[in-house]
Amino acid sequence: MTLLPDNDKYAIHHGDCIPHMLDEMPPQCVDFSVFSPPFPSLFAYTSKPEDIGNSEDLRGEAKIHLSYFYAGLRRVLKPGRAVVVHVMQIPRLKRSGEVGMHDYRGINIRIGERAGLVYEYDWSVRKNPQAQAIRTKSRELQFSGLESDRARQRGALPDYLIKFRAPGENKVAVDSKGEVSRNEWIDWAECTWGDIKETDTLNVRSAKSEEDTKHICPLQLGVIDRLVRLYSNPGELVFSPFAGIGSEGYISLQRGRRFYGCEIKPEYHAQAMKNLAAAERTQAANSKTLFDHQEAVA
Ligand SMILES: C[S@@+](CC[C@H](N)C(=O)[O-])C[C@H]1O[C@@H](n2cnc3c(N)ncnc32)[C@H](O)[C@@H]1O
């Protein structure tokens, strides 16, 4: 069973990624995976029960959802290859009478490990506290909280990039030349990435529909670019089970990789297909320059 015909650069399955990974995708077909899972009980993208954003209970239903998800992910990853999961901690909602924070980072690590993936590392990505205070209206970040009772104050919530690897021997080294310079590695090996521009995302406007309850939170292109260059070789297959409007695919194609994704929401699926077609056109137009560059550094 092949996932993509040889001359196709990308495809996005329209539907639930979980049964697709567990039953339909060929096993061990993915060279690298990067994605942002939906945040259970916080952002619902569709009204479908398969939409993980609709799992209300982070202690029960969402964990079951994620257990099947990680089992599927483990099945499709090649042995020894990396996956990076982009998450943030989730504040408990006052409207459900809760206080404090859900440890969504920890939940993902524990469920990923239970599925047999090896947890190796996580980077944090700096977020601007002022922008977050304005956007989320979190009392814990506001001056009013600082001045009335500091007991509840806390800093901005960073993003986390959790790195796992599939168990087993990596048969093809990730060693393509000219992808990551030593100077870049000096910066990227920092445990916190402080230079990612928060607004560096694909445009989401055209993906809006009445069913939207929140915006999509696309992953920063700068984050994807680093990870694709670090953990895959040109020509290899990058996979995002939650493709959204196609940010992970957009960079993968521009960097000369192939891309496979899944997306449940029809409007996002359609927008992602448009974005990937645009990325493929840019890559084709730049390929002569890219080829010249690769020869120069070989
Ligand atoms: C955080 S967004 C991903 C955004 C993406 N990283 C981007 O930059 O465009 C999560 C996506 O997962 C989709 N989704 C939720 N449950 C899904 C499922 N079971 N299978 C496939 N997609 C799902 C949502 O519709 C949403 O587009």
Coordinates of C-alpha atoms in Angstrom, one line a residue, residues 16-17 32 40 54 56 61 81 87 98 141 161 165 167 195 198 200 202 223 233-234 241 249 276 298:
D16 CA -10.7 11.8 11.4
C17 CA -7.0 11.1 11.6
F32 CA 9.0 13.0 10.5
P40 CA -9.6 19.5 24.5
N54 CA -15.0 18.6 21.7
E56 CA -14.9 18.0 27.4
E61 CA -12.7 11.3 27.5
R81 CA 12.5 8.8 13.5
V87 CA 1.3 22.2 23.0
E98 CA -12.2 24.9 38.4
L141 CA -1.1 38.5 34.1
L161 CA 7.7 21.5 21.5
R165 CA 11.3 9.3 18.8
P167 CA 11.7 3.0 19.1
D195 CA 13.2 34.8 18.6
E198 CA 4.3 35.1 17.0
D200 CA 4.6 34.6 11.5
L202 CA -0.4 31.5 7.4
V223 CA 9.1 26.9 14.3
N233 CA 16.0 15.0 4.7
P234 CA 14.8 16.6 1.4
P241 CA -2.4 14.5 11.6
G249 CA 2.8 21.1 4.7
L276 CA -0.1 23.6 -0.5
A298 CA 28.0 19.4 -1.3

